[in-house]
Coordinates of C-alpha atoms in Angstrom, one line a residue:
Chain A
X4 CA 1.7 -10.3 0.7
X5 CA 0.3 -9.6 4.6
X6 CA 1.9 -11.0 7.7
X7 CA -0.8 -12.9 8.3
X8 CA -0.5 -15.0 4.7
X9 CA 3.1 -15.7 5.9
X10 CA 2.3 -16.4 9.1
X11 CA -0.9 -19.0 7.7
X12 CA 1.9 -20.7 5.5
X13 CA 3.8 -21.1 8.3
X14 CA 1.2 -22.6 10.3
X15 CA -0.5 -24.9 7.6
X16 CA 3.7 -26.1 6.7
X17 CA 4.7 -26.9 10.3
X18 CA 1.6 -28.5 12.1
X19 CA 0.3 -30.2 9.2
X20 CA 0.6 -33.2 7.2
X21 CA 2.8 -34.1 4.0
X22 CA -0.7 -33.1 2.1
X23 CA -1.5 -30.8 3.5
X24 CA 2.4 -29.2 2.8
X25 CA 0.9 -29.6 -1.0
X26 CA -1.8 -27.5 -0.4
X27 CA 0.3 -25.2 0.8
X28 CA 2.6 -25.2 -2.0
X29 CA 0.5 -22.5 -4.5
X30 CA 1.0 -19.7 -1.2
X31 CA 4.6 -20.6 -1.3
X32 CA 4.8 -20.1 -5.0
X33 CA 4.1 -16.9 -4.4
X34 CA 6.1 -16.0 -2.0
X35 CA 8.9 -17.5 -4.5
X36 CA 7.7 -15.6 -7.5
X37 CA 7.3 -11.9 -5.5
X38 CA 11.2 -12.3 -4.4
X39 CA 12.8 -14.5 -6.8
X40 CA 14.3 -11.2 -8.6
X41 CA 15.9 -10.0 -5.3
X42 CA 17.1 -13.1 -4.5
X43 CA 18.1 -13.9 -8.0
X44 CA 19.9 -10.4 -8.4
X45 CA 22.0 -10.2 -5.5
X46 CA 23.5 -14.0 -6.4
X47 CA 23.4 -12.7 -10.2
X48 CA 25.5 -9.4 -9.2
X49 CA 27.7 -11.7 -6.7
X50 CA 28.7 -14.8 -8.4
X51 CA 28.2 -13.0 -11.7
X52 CA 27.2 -16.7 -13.3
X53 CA 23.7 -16.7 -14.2
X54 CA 23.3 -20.6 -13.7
X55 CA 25.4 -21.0 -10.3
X56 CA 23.4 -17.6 -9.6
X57 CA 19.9 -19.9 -10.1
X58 CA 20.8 -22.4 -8.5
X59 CA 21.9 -20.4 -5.3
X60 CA 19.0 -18.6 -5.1
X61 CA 16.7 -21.6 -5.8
X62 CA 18.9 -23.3 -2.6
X63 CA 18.1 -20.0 -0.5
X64 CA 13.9 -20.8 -1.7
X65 CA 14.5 -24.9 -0.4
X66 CA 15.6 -23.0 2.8
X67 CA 13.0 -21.1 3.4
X68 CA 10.5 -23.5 2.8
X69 CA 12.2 -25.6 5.7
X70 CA 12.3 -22.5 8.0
X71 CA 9.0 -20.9 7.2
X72 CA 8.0 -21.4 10.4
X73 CA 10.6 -19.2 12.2
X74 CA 9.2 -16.1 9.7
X75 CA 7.1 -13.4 11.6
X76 CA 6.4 -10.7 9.3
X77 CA 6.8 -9.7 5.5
X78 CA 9.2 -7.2 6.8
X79 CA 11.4 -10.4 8.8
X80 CA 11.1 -12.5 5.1
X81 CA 12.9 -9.7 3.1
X82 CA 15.3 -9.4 5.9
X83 CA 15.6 -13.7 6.1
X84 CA 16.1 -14.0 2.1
X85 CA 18.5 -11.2 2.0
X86 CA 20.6 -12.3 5.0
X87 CA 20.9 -16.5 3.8
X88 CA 21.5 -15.3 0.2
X89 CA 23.9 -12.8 1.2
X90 CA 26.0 -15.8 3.5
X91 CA 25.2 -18.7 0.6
X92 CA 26.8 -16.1 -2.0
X93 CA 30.2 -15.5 0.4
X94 CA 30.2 -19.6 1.4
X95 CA 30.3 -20.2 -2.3
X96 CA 33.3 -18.0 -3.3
X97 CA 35.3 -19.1 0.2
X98 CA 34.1 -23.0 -0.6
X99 CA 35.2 -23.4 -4.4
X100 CA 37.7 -20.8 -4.4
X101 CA 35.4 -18.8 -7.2
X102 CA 36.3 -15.7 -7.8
X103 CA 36.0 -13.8 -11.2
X104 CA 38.7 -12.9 -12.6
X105 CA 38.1 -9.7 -15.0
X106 CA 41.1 -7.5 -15.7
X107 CA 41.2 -4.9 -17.2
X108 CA 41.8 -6.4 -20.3
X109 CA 38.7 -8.2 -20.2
X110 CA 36.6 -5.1 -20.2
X111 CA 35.6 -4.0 -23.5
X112 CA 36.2 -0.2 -24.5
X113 CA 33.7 2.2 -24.0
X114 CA 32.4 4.7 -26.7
X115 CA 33.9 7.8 -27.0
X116 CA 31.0 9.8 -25.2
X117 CA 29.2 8.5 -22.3
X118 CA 26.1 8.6 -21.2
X119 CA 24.3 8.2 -18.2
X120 CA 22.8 4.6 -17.9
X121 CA 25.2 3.6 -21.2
X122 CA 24.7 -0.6 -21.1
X123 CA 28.4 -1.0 -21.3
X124 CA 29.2 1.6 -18.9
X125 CA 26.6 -0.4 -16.4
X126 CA 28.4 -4.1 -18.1
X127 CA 31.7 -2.5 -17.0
X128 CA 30.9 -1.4 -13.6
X129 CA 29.2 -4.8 -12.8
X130 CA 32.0 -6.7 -13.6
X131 CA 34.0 -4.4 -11.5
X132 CA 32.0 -4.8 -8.8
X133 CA 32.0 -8.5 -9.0
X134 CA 36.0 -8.2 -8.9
X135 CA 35.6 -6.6 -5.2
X136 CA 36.7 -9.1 -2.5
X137 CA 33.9 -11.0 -0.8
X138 CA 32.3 -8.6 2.2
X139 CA 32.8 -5.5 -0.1
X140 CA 31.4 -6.7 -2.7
X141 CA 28.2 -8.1 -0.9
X142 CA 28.5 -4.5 0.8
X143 CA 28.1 -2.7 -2.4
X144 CA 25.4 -5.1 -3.5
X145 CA 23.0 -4.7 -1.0
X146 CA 23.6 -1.0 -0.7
X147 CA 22.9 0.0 -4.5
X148 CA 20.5 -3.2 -5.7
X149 CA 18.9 -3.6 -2.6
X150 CA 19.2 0.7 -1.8
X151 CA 19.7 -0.4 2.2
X152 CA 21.3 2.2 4.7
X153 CA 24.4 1.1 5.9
X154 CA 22.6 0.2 9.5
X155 CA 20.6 -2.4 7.4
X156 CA 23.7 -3.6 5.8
X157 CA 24.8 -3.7 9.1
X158 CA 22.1 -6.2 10.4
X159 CA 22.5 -8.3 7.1
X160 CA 25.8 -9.0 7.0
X161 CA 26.5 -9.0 11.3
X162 CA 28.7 -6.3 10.9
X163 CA 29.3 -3.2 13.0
X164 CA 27.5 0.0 11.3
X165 CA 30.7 2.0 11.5
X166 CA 33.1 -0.9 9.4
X167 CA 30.1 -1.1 6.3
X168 CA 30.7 2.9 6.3
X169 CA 34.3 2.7 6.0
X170 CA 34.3 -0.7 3.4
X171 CA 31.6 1.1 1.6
X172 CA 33.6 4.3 1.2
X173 CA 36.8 2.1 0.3
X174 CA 35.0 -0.1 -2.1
X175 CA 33.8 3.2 -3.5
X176 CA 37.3 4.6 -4.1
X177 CA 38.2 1.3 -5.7
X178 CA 35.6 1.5 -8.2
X179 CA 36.0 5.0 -9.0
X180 CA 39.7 4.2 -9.3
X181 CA 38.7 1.1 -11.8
X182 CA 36.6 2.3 -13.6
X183 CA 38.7 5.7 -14.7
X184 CA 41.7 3.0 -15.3
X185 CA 39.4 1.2 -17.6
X186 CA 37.2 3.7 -19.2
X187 CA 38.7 7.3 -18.4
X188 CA 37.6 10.4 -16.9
X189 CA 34.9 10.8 -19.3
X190 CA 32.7 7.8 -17.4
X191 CA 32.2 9.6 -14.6
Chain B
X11 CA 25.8 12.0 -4.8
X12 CA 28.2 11.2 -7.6
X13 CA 27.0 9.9 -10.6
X14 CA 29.1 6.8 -9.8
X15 CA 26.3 5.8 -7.1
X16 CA 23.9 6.8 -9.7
X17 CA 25.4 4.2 -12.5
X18 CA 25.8 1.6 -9.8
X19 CA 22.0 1.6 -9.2
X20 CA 21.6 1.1 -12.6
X21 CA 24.3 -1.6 -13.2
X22 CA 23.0 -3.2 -10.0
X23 CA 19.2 -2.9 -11.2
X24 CA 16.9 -6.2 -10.2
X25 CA 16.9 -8.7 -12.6
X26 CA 14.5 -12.0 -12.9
X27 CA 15.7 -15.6 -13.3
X28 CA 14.8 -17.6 -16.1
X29 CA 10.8 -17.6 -16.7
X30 CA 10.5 -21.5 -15.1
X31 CA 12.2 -20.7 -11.8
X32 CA 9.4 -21.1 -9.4
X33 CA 8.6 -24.6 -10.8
X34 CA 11.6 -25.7 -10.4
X35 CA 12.1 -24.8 -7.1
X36 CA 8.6 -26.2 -6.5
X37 CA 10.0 -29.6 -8.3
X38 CA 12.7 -29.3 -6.2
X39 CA 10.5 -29.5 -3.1
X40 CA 8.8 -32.3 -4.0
X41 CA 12.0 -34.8 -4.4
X42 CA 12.8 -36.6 -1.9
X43 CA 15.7 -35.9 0.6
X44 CA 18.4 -37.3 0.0
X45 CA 19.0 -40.2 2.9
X46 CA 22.1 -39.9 5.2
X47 CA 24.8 -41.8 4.7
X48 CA 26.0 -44.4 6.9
X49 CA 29.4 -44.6 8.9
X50 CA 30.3 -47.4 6.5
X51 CA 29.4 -45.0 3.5
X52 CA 31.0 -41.8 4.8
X53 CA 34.1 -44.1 5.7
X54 CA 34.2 -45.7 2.0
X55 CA 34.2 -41.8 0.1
X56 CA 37.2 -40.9 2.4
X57 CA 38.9 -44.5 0.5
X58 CA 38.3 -43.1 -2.9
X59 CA 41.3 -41.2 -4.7
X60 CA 41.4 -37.7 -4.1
X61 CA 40.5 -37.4 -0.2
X62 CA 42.2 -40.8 -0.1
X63 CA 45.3 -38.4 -0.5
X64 CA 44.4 -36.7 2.0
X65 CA 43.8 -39.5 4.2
X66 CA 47.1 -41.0 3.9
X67 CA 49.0 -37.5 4.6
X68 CA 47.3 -37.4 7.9
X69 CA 48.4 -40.7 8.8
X70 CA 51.3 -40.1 8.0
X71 CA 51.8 -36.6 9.6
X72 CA 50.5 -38.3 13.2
X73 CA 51.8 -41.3 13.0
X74 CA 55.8 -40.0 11.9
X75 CA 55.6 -37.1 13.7
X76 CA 55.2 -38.5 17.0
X77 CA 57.5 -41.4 16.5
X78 CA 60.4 -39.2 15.0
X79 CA 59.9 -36.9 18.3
X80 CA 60.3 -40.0 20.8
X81 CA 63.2 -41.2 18.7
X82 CA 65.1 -37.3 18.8
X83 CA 64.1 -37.1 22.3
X84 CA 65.5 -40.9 23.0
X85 CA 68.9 -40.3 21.0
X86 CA 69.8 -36.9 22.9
X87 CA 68.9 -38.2 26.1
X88 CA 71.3 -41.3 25.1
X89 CA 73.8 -38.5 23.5
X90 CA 73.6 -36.8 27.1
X91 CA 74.4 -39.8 29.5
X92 CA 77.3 -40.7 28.0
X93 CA 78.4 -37.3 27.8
X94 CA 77.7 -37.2 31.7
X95 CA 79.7 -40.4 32.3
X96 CA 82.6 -39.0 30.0
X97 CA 82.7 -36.1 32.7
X98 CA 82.1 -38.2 35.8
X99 CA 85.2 -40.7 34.3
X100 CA 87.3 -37.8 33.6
X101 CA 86.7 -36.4 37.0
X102 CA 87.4 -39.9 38.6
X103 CA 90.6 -39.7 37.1
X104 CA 91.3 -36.2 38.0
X105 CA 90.7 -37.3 41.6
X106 CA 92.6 -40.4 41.6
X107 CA 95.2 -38.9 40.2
X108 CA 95.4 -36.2 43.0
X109 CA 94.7 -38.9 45.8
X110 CA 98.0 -40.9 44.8
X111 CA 100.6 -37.5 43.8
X112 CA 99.6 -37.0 47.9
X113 CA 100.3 -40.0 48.8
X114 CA 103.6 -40.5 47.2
X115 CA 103.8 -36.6 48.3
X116 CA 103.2 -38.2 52.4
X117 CA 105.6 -41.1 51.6
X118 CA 109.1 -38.9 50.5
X119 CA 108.2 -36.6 53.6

């Protein structure tokens, strides 16, 4: 997708009429099909309920569509989705008190040997993350799905650089710590 | 970097929503908004059982609160006076007392 294709949407869904919104609808199909995964993903990895996680990140889509006119650039979209999904996601836990409770018990036990990219070992670690509080776990998120650098982070989550460095690193240790609990030192 | 970065990446991996997601946010687009609910409306959900709860508390909280406060403010102000009147009687006395020991005092000399 160029700027300019954003940018036309924009145009055609702001100046023109209610059928001319429907012709617009295919280009915004597309838009929704090219980042559906991301947004999908980082409600998925959040809320870690795949039909609240759908319906979150079709709510973040029925936002854009009514802002589409404040998007610039491709680059400004990615940054848009990431930032409402990342503040729907946190609303949602803070607004129905949701919060995922996996102990310990809950995880099942790993084989005896480990490997590398092991589904359980990446089931475990999930649900571990998703048992982070609310900023650290959105931290983490958008950090290892997304692979931002903590100055993105930063501009996602209106947070100074220097506190996502230092959450990060705790969240870290708190996984690490979890995860050795849960499966042992072999894991890591 | 630790292979715990490494598995996160790979626990964390993209996933895609269920194979109809576009069309229904498209569907979703095409419903109409939902219309905004008059004063009377908003006024009746606050009337129905659980924020009605609510509702009542904060009633209650302003409207005994307050009243409570003037009553403890009126009853210790009440308590006070009289306590100053005890004194000011007391002193009377005290005075009166004084004024007629001198006076009997002035009389035997």
């Amino acid at each position: 997708m160029t700027a300019s294709s954003v940018g036309g949407l924009a145009v055609r869904v702001q100046e023109e009429s209610q059928r001319a919104v429907q012709v617009a609808l295919p280009a915004f199909a597309d838009i929704v099909r090219e980042h559906q995964g991301m947004v999908f993903s980082l409600a998925w990895h959040y809320l870690h309920d795949r039909a609240l996680a759908e319906e979150m990140a079709q709510e973040v889509f029925l936002e854009l569509y009514r802002h589409i006119g404040s998007i610039q650039s491709p680059e400004h979209l990615l940054y848009w989705l990431r930032k409402v999904a990342s503040r729907k996601c946190i609303d949602q836990t803070r607004r129905r008190a949701f919060w995922p409770k996996f102990g310990l018990d809950d995880i099942p036990e790993p084989p005896a040997k480990m490997r590398q990219a092991d589904p359980m070992l990446s089931g475990t670690l999930a649900k571990l993350v998703a048992s982070l509080p609310e900023k650290a776990r959105m931290l983490v998120i958008l950090r290892y799905q997304e692979d931002l650098d903590p100055s993105d982070i930063a501009r996602v989550l209106d947070m100074p650089v220097g506190t996502v460095k230092s959450h990060l690193q705790r969240a870290l240790g708190v996984l690490r710590e979890k995860l050795v609990r849960s499966v042992g030192e072999i894991a890591l | 970097m630790s292979n715990l970065e490494d598995d996160l990446r790979i626990a964390l991996r993209r996933e895609e929503p269920s194979a109809d997601f576009t069309e229904r946010v498209l569907a979703r687009l095409n419903q109409p908004a939902p219309a905004e609910p008059t004063w009377l409306e908003r006024l009746g959900v606050l009337m129905r059982p659980p924020r009605l709860q609510w509702v009542a508390v904060a009633v209650i909280v302003s409207v005994v609160i307050p009243v409570a406060t003037v009553q403890y403010r009126g009853e210790r102000a009440k308590e006070q006076l009289l306590f100053a009147v005890r004194v000011t009687g007391t002193k009377l006395h005290q005075a009166q007392r004084k004024v007629v020991e001198t006076g009997r005092m002035g009389t035997r000399l």
